Amino acid sequence: MASMPPATLEVSNAAVQRLVREQRPDLGDRPLVRIENGWDNATFRLGDDLAVRLPRRAEAVPLILHEQRYLPDIARRSPVAVPVPVHAGRPTSDFPWPWSIVRWVPGDAAADVGPADRGRAAEGLADFLLSLHVPAESGVPVNPFRGVPLTDRESAVVERLRDRERYPQAAPLGAVWAEASAAKAWAGPAMMLHGDLHPGNILLADGGSLAGVIDFGDVGAGDPAVDLAVAWLMFDAGARRRFMGAFGPAVDGDTWMRARGWALVLSTAMLSNSDDNPRMFAVGEFGISQILEG
């Protein structure tokens, strides 16, 4: 079974409550509820308007620090809510790594909503990405797995597609990969990126409009095509056309071709590593179906 990465350290509710009471005693009496264990972080809701976010793995420690460093500026530009840190937690004997208290962003994860009901968020998500994708300042990290030249990910894609039981459509998917890899490489400045933009990290308001975007652990600099891959991970064909059209001339054809290639990278990563996570498995399945559609 292909599973999500195991935790190096699982933290209990009691340990998180102690962290909050020691470092933010003004928040220590708030109710605390575990919300999610992701690949990299555990999230606990703290009262009505805050959340505690802690790394599950040593590899995720830099991701928490990146969120603390870059989210405040992203929030100033964003047309929708993002989980801005309000406290940078210090390591203790209970928990050996940095952690955060962030603003709680209300909404329903798009991964838990049917594809037909995600389309109302198309223009709002495009507006968010237009606000996010600005030239990165010097020193913004480059994630070796996101926003790099698409061809850097070829070995991973080729290896996954060898699993013909999991990918019976390997031949047409390989043709998509070849086309995307032939697109012109990103020649502009390294842009600010979300890095992990998929329906699990996109929140919808009542009625289906975009409410917020969460989980910025992979924030970094590079080719914006990695974020534009959400066109295939999130939307069906009609909504995808509206999403793409909202960018107008800001995104050229080669970038959309690379974005489709990135959608293949991300969809296969989910399908190949989420046998124990039906939600992310379904996101990967949907992405593959949309990539094959066009």
PDB file of C-alpha atoms in Angstrom:
ATOM      1  CA  MET A   1       0.000   0.000   0.000  1.00  0.00           C
ATOM      2  CA  ALA A   2       1.308   3.460  -0.934  1.00  0.00           C
ATOM      3  CA  SER A   3       0.746   5.718   2.066  1.00  0.00           C
ATOM      4  CA  MET A   4       1.337   9.296   3.147  1.00  0.00           C
ATOM      5  CA  PRO A   5       4.656   9.886   4.962  1.00  0.00           C
ATOM      6  CA  PRO A   6       4.605   8.731   8.592  1.00  0.00           C
ATOM      7  CA  ALA A   7       4.950  11.257  11.377  1.00  0.00           C
ATOM      8  CA  THR A   8       8.280  11.646  13.140  1.00  0.00           C
ATOM      9  CA  LEU A   9       6.374  13.011  16.117  1.00  0.00           C
ATOM     10  CA  GLU A  10       2.661  12.894  16.909  1.00  0.00           C
ATOM     11  CA  VAL A  11       1.652  15.523  19.431  1.00  0.00           C
ATOM     12  CA  SER A  12      -1.298  15.091  21.788  1.00  0.00           C
ATOM     13  CA  ASN A  13      -4.052  17.593  22.497  1.00  0.00           C
ATOM     14  CA  ALA A  14      -2.721  17.938  26.036  1.00  0.00           C
ATOM     15  CA  ALA A  15       0.779  18.807  24.809  1.00  0.00           C
ATOM     16  CA  VAL A  16      -0.582  21.425  22.412  1.00  0.00           C
ATOM     17  CA  GLN A  17      -2.707  22.915  25.197  1.00  0.00           C
ATOM     18  CA  ARG A  18       0.428  23.218  27.356  1.00  0.00           C
ATOM     19  CA  LEU A  19       2.314  24.951  24.540  1.00  0.00           C
ATOM     20  CA  VAL A  20      -0.462  27.504  24.166  1.00  0.00           C
ATOM     21  CA  ARG A  21      -0.836  28.096  27.917  1.00  0.00           C
ATOM     22  CA  GLU A  22       2.924  28.564  28.398  1.00  0.00           C
ATOM     23  CA  GLN A  23       3.516  30.906  25.465  1.00  0.00           C
ATOM     24  CA  ARG A  24       0.115  32.563  25.015  1.00  0.00           C
ATOM     25  CA  PRO A  25      -1.612  32.384  28.394  1.00  0.00           C
ATOM     26  CA  ASP A  26      -4.249  34.807  27.103  1.00  0.00           C
ATOM     27  CA  LEU A  27      -5.402  32.015  24.777  1.00  0.00           C
ATOM     28  CA  GLY A  28      -4.834  29.079  27.100  1.00  0.00           C
ATOM     29  CA  ASP A  29      -8.444  28.551  28.149  1.00  0.00           C
ATOM     30  CA  ARG A  30      -9.808  28.323  24.633  1.00  0.00           C
ATOM     31  CA  PRO A  31     -11.217  24.963  23.461  1.00  0.00           C
ATOM     32  CA  LEU A  32      -8.748  22.978  21.350  1.00  0.00           C
ATOM     33  CA  VAL A  33      -9.828  20.405  18.738  1.00  0.00           C
ATOM     34  CA  ARG A  34      -7.626  18.403  16.373  1.00  0.00           C
ATOM     35  CA  ILE A  35      -8.771  19.123  12.825  1.00  0.00           C
ATOM     36  CA  GLU A  36      -6.366  17.359  10.499  1.00  0.00           C
ATOM     37  CA  ASN A  37      -3.130  15.441  10.093  1.00  0.00           C
ATOM     38  CA  GLY A  38      -1.652  16.373   6.729  1.00  0.00           C
ATOM     39  CA  TRP A  39       1.465  15.038   5.062  1.00  0.00           C
ATOM     40  CA  ASP A  40       3.579  17.636   6.859  1.00  0.00           C
ATOM     41  CA  ASN A  41       1.597  19.352   9.613  1.00  0.00           C
ATOM     42  CA  ALA A  42      -1.034  18.759  12.276  1.00  0.00           C
ATOM     43  CA  THR A  43      -3.723  21.407  12.698  1.00  0.00           C
ATOM     44  CA  PHE A  44      -5.808  22.108  15.797  1.00  0.00           C
ATOM     45  CA  ARG A  45      -8.631  24.628  15.981  1.00  0.00           C
ATOM     46  CA  LEU A  46      -8.209  27.051  18.872  1.00  0.00           C
ATOM     47  CA  GLY A  47     -11.480  28.684  19.766  1.00  0.00           C
ATOM     48  CA  ASP A  48     -13.542  30.178  16.949  1.00  0.00           C
ATOM     49  CA  ASP A  49     -10.995  32.292  15.092  1.00  0.00           C
ATOM     50  CA  LEU A  50      -7.540  30.720  15.527  1.00  0.00           C
ATOM     51  CA  ALA A  51      -5.694  27.472  14.784  1.00  0.00           C
ATOM     52  CA  VAL A  52      -2.466  25.849  15.982  1.00  0.00           C
ATOM     53  CA  ARG A  53      -0.212  24.418  13.289  1.00  0.00           C
ATOM     54  CA  LEU A  54       2.672  22.084  14.139  1.00  0.00           C
ATOM     55  CA  PRO A  55       5.091  20.013  12.008  1.00  0.00           C
ATOM     56  CA  ARG A  56       4.574  16.223  12.037  1.00  0.00           C
ATOM     57  CA  ARG A  57       7.958  15.505  10.452  1.00  0.00           C
ATOM     58  CA  ALA A  58      11.431  17.000  10.804  1.00  0.00           C
ATOM     59  CA  GLU A  59      11.379  17.743   7.055  1.00  0.00           C
ATOM     60  CA  ALA A  60       8.395  20.053   7.608  1.00  0.00           C
ATOM     61  CA  VAL A  61      10.081  22.344  10.127  1.00  0.00           C
ATOM     62  CA  PRO A  62      11.360  24.780   7.459  1.00  0.00           C
ATOM     63  CA  LEU A  63       7.846  24.925   6.005  1.00  0.00           C
ATOM     64  CA  ILE A  64       6.433  26.373   9.233  1.00  0.00           C
ATOM     65  CA  LEU A  65       9.203  28.988   9.252  1.00  0.00           C
ATOM     66  CA  HIS A  66       8.471  29.879   5.626  1.00  0.00           C
ATOM     67  CA  GLU A  67       4.798  30.427   6.446  1.00  0.00           C
ATOM     68  CA  GLN A  68       5.730  32.691   9.351  1.00  0.00           C
ATOM     69  CA  ARG A  69       8.077  34.691   7.137  1.00  0.00           C
ATOM     70  CA  TYR A  70       6.048  35.136   3.958  1.00  0.00           C
ATOM     71  CA  LEU A  71       2.334  34.874   4.799  1.00  0.00           C
ATOM     72  CA  PRO A  72       1.956  38.382   6.255  1.00  0.00           C
ATOM     73  CA  ASP A  73       2.982  39.980   2.950  1.00  0.00           C
ATOM     74  CA  ILE A  74       0.849  37.563   0.925  1.00  0.00           C
ATOM     75  CA  ALA A  75      -2.132  38.419   3.144  1.00  0.00           C
ATOM     76  CA  ARG A  76      -1.723  42.128   2.436  1.00  0.00           C
ATOM     77  CA  ARG A  77      -2.140  41.469  -1.297  1.00  0.00           C
ATOM     78  CA  SER A  78      -4.677  38.643  -1.231  1.00  0.00           C
ATOM     79  CA  PRO A  79      -8.332  39.339  -2.080  1.00  0.00           C
ATOM     80  CA  VAL A  80      -9.366  36.378   0.145  1.00  0.00           C
ATOM     81  CA  ALA A  81      -8.486  35.169   3.625  1.00  0.00           C
ATOM     82  CA  VAL A  82      -5.251  33.261   4.287  1.00  0.00           C
ATOM     83  CA  PRO A  83      -4.017  31.820   7.629  1.00  0.00           C
ATOM     84  CA  VAL A  84      -1.840  34.691   8.807  1.00  0.00           C
ATOM     85  CA  PRO A  85       0.397  33.759  11.782  1.00  0.00           C
ATOM     86  CA  VAL A  86      -0.357  35.637  15.001  1.00  0.00           C
ATOM     87  CA  HIS A  87       2.221  33.804  17.155  1.00  0.00           C
ATOM     88  CA  ALA A  88       5.522  32.137  16.275  1.00  0.00           C
ATOM     89  CA  GLY A  89       5.794  29.291  18.768  1.00  0.00           C
ATOM     90  CA  ARG A  90       9.121  28.342  20.352  1.00  0.00           C
ATOM     91  CA  PRO A  91      10.338  24.752  20.907  1.00  0.00           C
ATOM     92  CA  THR A  92       9.925  23.307  24.415  1.00  0.00           C
ATOM     93  CA  SER A  93      10.533  20.038  26.213  1.00  0.00           C
ATOM     94  CA  ASP A  94       7.043  18.976  25.032  1.00  0.00           C
ATOM     95  CA  PHE A  95       7.648  19.858  21.397  1.00  0.00           C
ATOM     96  CA  PRO A  96      11.145  20.278  19.915  1.00  0.00           C
ATOM     97  CA  TRP A  97      10.295  22.351  16.816  1.00  0.00           C
ATOM     98  CA  PRO A  98       8.872  25.794  15.964  1.00  0.00           C
ATOM     99  CA  TRP A  99       5.099  25.984  15.545  1.00  0.00           C
ATOM    100  CA  SER A 100       2.451  28.625  14.843  1.00  0.00           C
ATOM    101  CA  ILE A 101      -0.855  30.045  15.927  1.00  0.00           C
ATOM    102  CA  VAL A 102      -2.653  31.332  12.827  1.00  0.00           C
ATOM    103  CA  ARG A 103      -5.935  32.928  11.883  1.00  0.00           C
ATOM    104  CA  TRP A 104      -8.657  30.342  11.293  1.00  0.00           C
ATOM    105  CA  VAL A 105     -10.012  30.619   7.742  1.00  0.00           C
ATOM    106  CA  PRO A 106     -13.668  29.512   7.614  1.00  0.00           C
ATOM    107  CA  GLY A 107     -15.100  27.650   4.650  1.00  0.00           C
ATOM    108  CA  ASP A 108     -15.660  24.207   3.161  1.00  0.00           C
ATOM    109  CA  ALA A 109     -12.703  22.486   1.511  1.00  0.00           C
ATOM    110  CA  ALA A 110     -13.277  22.232  -2.236  1.00  0.00           C
ATOM    111  CA  ALA A 111     -12.084  18.610  -2.001  1.00  0.00           C
ATOM    112  CA  ASP A 112     -15.272  17.863  -0.042  1.00  0.00           C
ATOM    113  CA  VAL A 113     -17.537  19.493  -2.640  1.00  0.00           C
ATOM    114  CA  GLY A 114     -18.581  17.926  -5.929  1.00  0.00           C
ATOM    115  CA  PRO A 115     -16.700  19.145  -9.018  1.00  0.00           C
ATOM    116  CA  ALA A 116     -19.892  20.653 -10.454  1.00  0.00           C
ATOM    117  CA  ASP A 117     -20.132  22.932  -7.414  1.00  0.00           C
ATOM    118  CA  ARG A 118     -16.553  24.260  -7.580  1.00  0.00           C
ATOM    119  CA  GLY A 119     -17.002  26.314 -10.736  1.00  0.00           C
ATOM    120  CA  ARG A 120     -18.252  29.452  -8.974  1.00  0.00           C
ATOM    121  CA  ALA A 121     -14.780  29.846  -7.494  1.00  0.00           C
ATOM    122  CA  ALA A 122     -13.010  30.007 -10.886  1.00  0.00           C
ATOM    123  CA  GLU A 123     -12.703  33.782 -11.236  1.00  0.00           C
ATOM    124  CA  GLY A 124     -11.983  34.293  -7.525  1.00  0.00           C
ATOM    125  CA  LEU A 125      -9.168  31.755  -7.597  1.00  0.00           C
ATOM    126  CA  ALA A 126      -7.700  33.446 -10.668  1.00  0.00           C
ATOM    127  CA  ASP A 127      -7.805  36.798  -8.841  1.00  0.00           C
ATOM    128  CA  PHE A 128      -6.012  35.241  -5.871  1.00  0.00           C
ATOM    129  CA  LEU A 129      -3.241  33.858  -8.081  1.00  0.00           C
ATOM    130  CA  LEU A 130      -2.842  37.147  -9.911  1.00  0.00           C
ATOM    131  CA  SER A 131      -2.292  38.786  -6.517  1.00  0.00           C
ATOM    132  CA  LEU A 132       0.122  36.071  -5.382  1.00  0.00           C
ATOM    133  CA  HIS A 133       2.271  35.750  -8.513  1.00  0.00           C
ATOM    134  CA  VAL A 134       4.580  38.735  -8.201  1.00  0.00           C
ATOM    135  CA  PRO A 135       8.375  38.653  -8.612  1.00  0.00           C
ATOM    136  CA  ALA A 136       9.933  37.109  -5.523  1.00  0.00           C
ATOM    137  CA  GLU A 137      12.406  39.028  -3.438  1.00  0.00           C
ATOM    138  CA  SER A 138      15.960  37.785  -3.065  1.00  0.00           C
ATOM    139  CA  GLY A 139      16.183  34.956  -0.546  1.00  0.00           C
ATOM    140  CA  VAL A 140      12.738  33.443  -1.076  1.00  0.00           C
ATOM    141  CA  PRO A 141      13.320  29.664  -1.000  1.00  0.00           C
ATOM    142  CA  VAL A 142      13.176  27.464  -4.083  1.00  0.00           C
ATOM    143  CA  ASN A 143      11.366  24.201  -3.392  1.00  0.00           C
ATOM    144  CA  PRO A 144      13.257  21.424  -5.230  1.00  0.00           C
ATOM    145  CA  PHE A 145       9.951  19.690  -6.041  1.00  0.00           C
ATOM    146  CA  ARG A 146       7.700  22.654  -6.967  1.00  0.00           C
ATOM    147  CA  GLY A 147       8.192  25.541  -9.370  1.00  0.00           C
ATOM    148  CA  VAL A 148      11.430  24.134 -10.785  1.00  0.00           C
ATOM    149  CA  PRO A 149      11.813  23.380 -14.519  1.00  0.00           C
ATOM    150  CA  LEU A 150       9.130  20.848 -15.378  1.00  0.00           C
ATOM    151  CA  THR A 151      11.653  18.441 -16.855  1.00  0.00           C
ATOM    152  CA  ASP A 152      13.293  18.129 -13.423  1.00  0.00           C
ATOM    153  CA  ARG A 153      10.278  16.028 -12.409  1.00  0.00           C
ATOM    154  CA  GLU A 154      10.455  13.630 -15.359  1.00  0.00           C
ATOM    155  CA  SER A 155      11.988  10.687 -13.525  1.00  0.00           C
ATOM    156  CA  ALA A 156       9.245  10.772 -10.882  1.00  0.00           C
ATOM    157  CA  VAL A 157       6.453  10.880 -13.471  1.00  0.00           C
ATOM    158  CA  VAL A 158       7.968   8.146 -15.629  1.00  0.00           C
ATOM    159  CA  GLU A 159       8.467   5.902 -12.598  1.00  0.00           C
ATOM    160  CA  ARG A 160       4.860   6.355 -11.446  1.00  0.00           C
ATOM    161  CA  LEU A 161       3.426   5.671 -14.898  1.00  0.00           C
ATOM    162  CA  ARG A 162       5.239   2.311 -14.969  1.00  0.00           C
ATOM    163  CA  ASP A 163       2.582   1.120 -12.515  1.00  0.00           C
ATOM    164  CA  ARG A 164       0.142   0.031 -15.241  1.00  0.00           C
ATOM    165  CA  GLU A 165      -2.342  -1.362 -12.728  1.00  0.00           C
ATOM    166  CA  ARG A 166      -2.679   2.058 -11.131  1.00  0.00           C
ATOM    167  CA  TYR A 167      -2.351   3.939 -14.440  1.00  0.00           C
ATOM    168  CA  PRO A 168      -4.051   1.973 -17.236  1.00  0.00           C
ATOM    169  CA  GLN A 169      -4.028   5.266 -19.200  1.00  0.00           C
ATOM    170  CA  ALA A 170      -0.208   5.433 -19.038  1.00  0.00           C
ATOM    171  CA  ALA A 171       0.233   5.765 -22.816  1.00  0.00           C
ATOM    172  CA  PRO A 172      -1.972   8.871 -23.310  1.00  0.00           C
ATOM    173  CA  LEU A 173      -0.650  10.347 -20.073  1.00  0.00           C
ATOM    174  CA  GLY A 174       2.874   9.838 -21.374  1.00  0.00           C
ATOM    175  CA  ALA A 175       1.897  11.752 -24.518  1.00  0.00           C
ATOM    176  CA  VAL A 176       0.584  14.610 -22.355  1.00  0.00           C
ATOM    177  CA  TRP A 177       3.879  14.621 -20.470  1.00  0.00           C
ATOM    178  CA  ALA A 178       5.890  14.733 -23.698  1.00  0.00           C
ATOM    179  CA  GLU A 179       3.859  17.689 -24.964  1.00  0.00           C
ATOM    180  CA  ALA A 180       4.174  19.583 -21.693  1.00  0.00           C
ATOM    181  CA  SER A 181       7.903  18.907 -21.487  1.00  0.00           C
ATOM    182  CA  ALA A 182       8.354  20.347 -24.980  1.00  0.00           C
ATOM    183  CA  ALA A 183       6.844  23.705 -23.957  1.00  0.00           C
ATOM    184  CA  LYS A 184       9.186  26.646 -23.573  1.00  0.00           C
ATOM    185  CA  ALA A 185      10.676  26.888 -20.085  1.00  0.00           C
ATOM    186  CA  TRP A 186       9.770  29.784 -17.804  1.00  0.00           C
ATOM    187  CA  ALA A 187      12.000  32.717 -18.781  1.00  0.00           C
ATOM    188  CA  GLY A 188      10.607  35.376 -16.476  1.00  0.00           C
ATOM    189  CA  PRO A 189      11.615  36.268 -12.917  1.00  0.00           C
ATOM    190  CA  ALA A 190      11.047  33.711 -10.164  1.00  0.00           C
ATOM    191  CA  MET A 191       7.509  34.375  -8.941  1.00  0.00           C
ATOM    192  CA  MET A 192       5.977  33.924  -5.507  1.00  0.00           C
ATOM    193  CA  LEU A 193       4.186  30.562  -5.391  1.00  0.00           C
ATOM    194  CA  HIS A 194       1.745  28.747  -3.150  1.00  0.00           C
ATOM    195  CA  GLY A 195       3.343  25.478  -4.236  1.00  0.00           C
ATOM    196  CA  ASP A 196       0.606  23.066  -3.095  1.00  0.00           C
ATOM    197  CA  LEU A 197      -2.588  24.456  -4.592  1.00  0.00           C
ATOM    198  CA  HIS A 198      -5.229  21.744  -4.812  1.00  0.00           C
ATOM    199  CA  PRO A 199      -8.873  21.389  -3.700  1.00  0.00           C
ATOM    200  CA  GLY A 200      -7.895  20.316  -0.183  1.00  0.00           C
ATOM    201  CA  ASN A 201      -6.245  23.705   0.360  1.00  0.00           C
ATOM    202  CA  ILE A 202      -8.977  25.827  -1.235  1.00  0.00           C
ATOM    203  CA  LEU A 203     -11.969  26.878   0.886  1.00  0.00           C
ATOM    204  CA  LEU A 204     -15.408  27.765  -0.443  1.00  0.00           C
ATOM    205  CA  ALA A 205     -18.101  29.966   1.075  1.00  0.00           C
ATOM    206  CA  ASP A 206     -21.808  29.165   1.070  1.00  0.00           C
ATOM    207  CA  GLY A 207     -22.843  29.394  -2.551  1.00  0.00           C
ATOM    208  CA  GLY A 208     -19.490  28.155  -3.828  1.00  0.00           C
ATOM    209  CA  SER A 209     -17.489  31.375  -4.138  1.00  0.00           C
ATOM    210  CA  LEU A 210     -13.860  31.384  -3.002  1.00  0.00           C
ATOM    211  CA  ALA A 211     -13.544  31.955   0.760  1.00  0.00           C
ATOM    212  CA  GLY A 212      -9.837  31.420   1.358  1.00  0.00           C
ATOM    213  CA  VAL A 213      -6.642  29.528   0.617  1.00  0.00           C
ATOM    214  CA  ILE A 214      -4.685  27.617   3.277  1.00  0.00           C
ATOM    215  CA  ASP A 215      -1.524  25.514   3.792  1.00  0.00           C
ATOM    216  CA  PHE A 216       1.329  27.669   2.519  1.00  0.00           C
ATOM    217  CA  GLY A 217       4.085  25.349   3.719  1.00  0.00           C
ATOM    218  CA  ASP A 218       5.431  24.989   0.172  1.00  0.00           C
ATOM    219  CA  VAL A 219       5.507  28.751  -0.423  1.00  0.00           C
ATOM    220  CA  GLY A 220       8.518  29.640  -2.521  1.00  0.00           C
ATOM    221  CA  ALA A 221       9.815  31.113  -5.766  1.00  0.00           C
ATOM    222  CA  GLY A 222       9.778  29.747  -9.288  1.00  0.00           C
ATOM    223  CA  ASP A 223       7.626  28.982 -12.330  1.00  0.00           C
ATOM    224  CA  PRO A 224       3.968  29.972 -11.702  1.00  0.00           C
ATOM    225  CA  ALA A 225       2.812  27.025 -13.841  1.00  0.00           C
ATOM    226  CA  VAL A 226       2.918  24.801 -10.736  1.00  0.00           C
ATOM    227  CA  ASP A 227       0.065  26.796  -9.180  1.00  0.00           C
ATOM    228  CA  LEU A 228      -1.846  27.067 -12.455  1.00  0.00           C
ATOM    229  CA  ALA A 229      -2.049  23.261 -12.474  1.00  0.00           C
ATOM    230  CA  VAL A 230      -5.060  23.763 -10.197  1.00  0.00           C
ATOM    231  CA  ALA A 231      -7.054  24.339 -13.398  1.00  0.00           C
ATOM    232  CA  TRP A 232      -7.091  20.530 -13.850  1.00  0.00           C
ATOM    233  CA  LEU A 233      -7.076  19.524 -10.175  1.00  0.00           C
ATOM    234  CA  MET A 234     -10.053  21.737  -9.271  1.00  0.00           C
ATOM    235  CA  PHE A 235     -12.301  22.368 -12.264  1.00  0.00           C
ATOM    236  CA  ASP A 236     -14.226  20.563 -14.971  1.00  0.00           C
ATOM    237  CA  ALA A 237     -13.844  21.669 -18.575  1.00  0.00           C
ATOM    238  CA  GLY A 238     -16.321  24.574 -18.513  1.00  0.00           C
ATOM    239  CA  ALA A 239     -15.052  26.105 -15.272  1.00  0.00           C
ATOM    240  CA  ARG A 240     -11.459  25.504 -16.404  1.00  0.00           C
ATOM    241  CA  ARG A 241     -12.051  27.604 -19.523  1.00  0.00           C
ATOM    242  CA  ARG A 242     -13.408  30.439 -17.359  1.00  0.00           C
ATOM    243  CA  PHE A 243     -10.492  30.141 -14.924  1.00  0.00           C
ATOM    244  CA  MET A 244      -7.952  30.261 -17.741  1.00  0.00           C
ATOM    245  CA  GLY A 245      -9.773  33.081 -19.499  1.00  0.00           C
ATOM    246  CA  ALA A 246      -9.654  35.220 -16.350  1.00  0.00           C
ATOM    247  CA  PHE A 247      -5.862  35.521 -16.727  1.00  0.00           C
ATOM    248  CA  GLY A 248      -6.064  36.895 -20.262  1.00  0.00           C
ATOM    249  CA  PRO A 249      -2.649  37.706 -21.753  1.00  0.00           C
ATOM    250  CA  ALA A 250      -0.967  37.462 -18.314  1.00  0.00           C
ATOM    251  CA  VAL A 251      -0.420  33.725 -18.970  1.00  0.00           C
ATOM    252  CA  ASP A 252       0.823  32.456 -22.332  1.00  0.00           C
ATOM    253  CA  GLY A 253       0.186  29.155 -24.057  1.00  0.00           C
ATOM    254  CA  ASP A 254       3.498  27.579 -23.096  1.00  0.00           C
ATOM    255  CA  THR A 255       2.807  28.306 -19.423  1.00  0.00           C
ATOM    256  CA  TRP A 256      -0.596  26.602 -19.690  1.00  0.00           C
ATOM    257  CA  MET A 257       1.095  23.603 -21.347  1.00  0.00           C
ATOM    258  CA  ARG A 258       3.577  23.386 -18.468  1.00  0.00           C
ATOM    259  CA  ALA A 259       0.691  23.798 -16.024  1.00  0.00           C
ATOM    260  CA  ARG A 260      -0.992  20.720 -17.512  1.00  0.00           C
ATOM    261  CA  GLY A 261       2.300  18.878 -17.043  1.00  0.00           C
ATOM    262  CA  TRP A 262       2.435  20.010 -13.417  1.00  0.00           C
ATOM    263  CA  ALA A 263      -1.139  18.777 -12.989  1.00  0.00           C
ATOM    264  CA  LEU A 264       0.161  15.360 -14.071  1.00  0.00           C
ATOM    265  CA  VAL A 265       3.052  15.570 -11.585  1.00  0.00           C
ATOM    266  CA  LEU A 266       0.707  16.424  -8.715  1.00  0.00           C
ATOM    267  CA  SER A 267      -2.118  14.052  -9.655  1.00  0.00           C
ATOM    268  CA  THR A 268       0.219  11.085  -9.919  1.00  0.00           C
ATOM    269  CA  ALA A 269       1.873  12.038  -6.627  1.00  0.00           C
ATOM    270  CA  MET A 270      -1.549  11.879  -4.937  1.00  0.00           C
ATOM    271  CA  LEU A 271      -2.645   8.671  -6.644  1.00  0.00           C
ATOM    272  CA  SER A 272       0.644   6.917  -5.923  1.00  0.00           C
ATOM    273  CA  ASN A 273       0.897   7.923  -2.260  1.00  0.00           C
ATOM    274  CA  SER A 274      -2.640   8.213  -0.876  1.00  0.00           C
ATOM    275  CA  ASP A 275      -4.016   4.701  -0.508  1.00  0.00           C
ATOM    276  CA  ASP A 276      -4.653   5.607   3.138  1.00  0.00           C
ATOM    277  CA  ASN A 277      -6.152   9.017   2.306  1.00  0.00           C
ATOM    278  CA  PRO A 278      -9.333   8.658   0.208  1.00  0.00           C
ATOM    279  CA  ARG A 279      -9.798  12.423  -0.007  1.00  0.00           C
ATOM    280  CA  MET A 280      -6.426  13.072  -1.676  1.00  0.00           C
ATOM    281  CA  PHE A 281      -6.747   9.902  -3.764  1.00  0.00           C
ATOM    282  CA  ALA A 282      -9.994  11.306  -5.174  1.00  0.00           C
ATOM    283  CA  VAL A 283      -8.306  14.635  -5.987  1.00  0.00           C
ATOM    284  CA  GLY A 284      -5.636  12.747  -7.918  1.00  0.00           C
ATOM    285  CA  GLU A 285      -8.221  10.650  -9.774  1.00  0.00           C
ATOM    286  CA  PHE A 286     -10.160  13.748 -10.777  1.00  0.00           C
ATOM    287  CA  GLY A 287      -6.978  15.453 -11.934  1.00  0.00           C
ATOM    288  CA  ILE A 288      -6.065  12.519 -14.176  1.00  0.00           C
ATOM    289  CA  SER A 289      -9.541  12.500 -15.729  1.00  0.00           C
ATOM    290  CA  GLN A 290      -9.338  16.219 -16.507  1.00  0.00           C
ATOM    291  CA  ILE A 291      -5.788  16.005 -17.879  1.00  0.00           C
ATOM    292  CA  LEU A 292      -6.960  13.354 -20.339  1.00  0.00           C
ATOM    293  CA  GLU A 293      -9.962  15.490 -21.280  1.00  0.00           C
ATOM    294  CA  GLY A 294      -7.718  18.407 -22.261  1.00  0.00           C
TER     295      GLY A 294
END
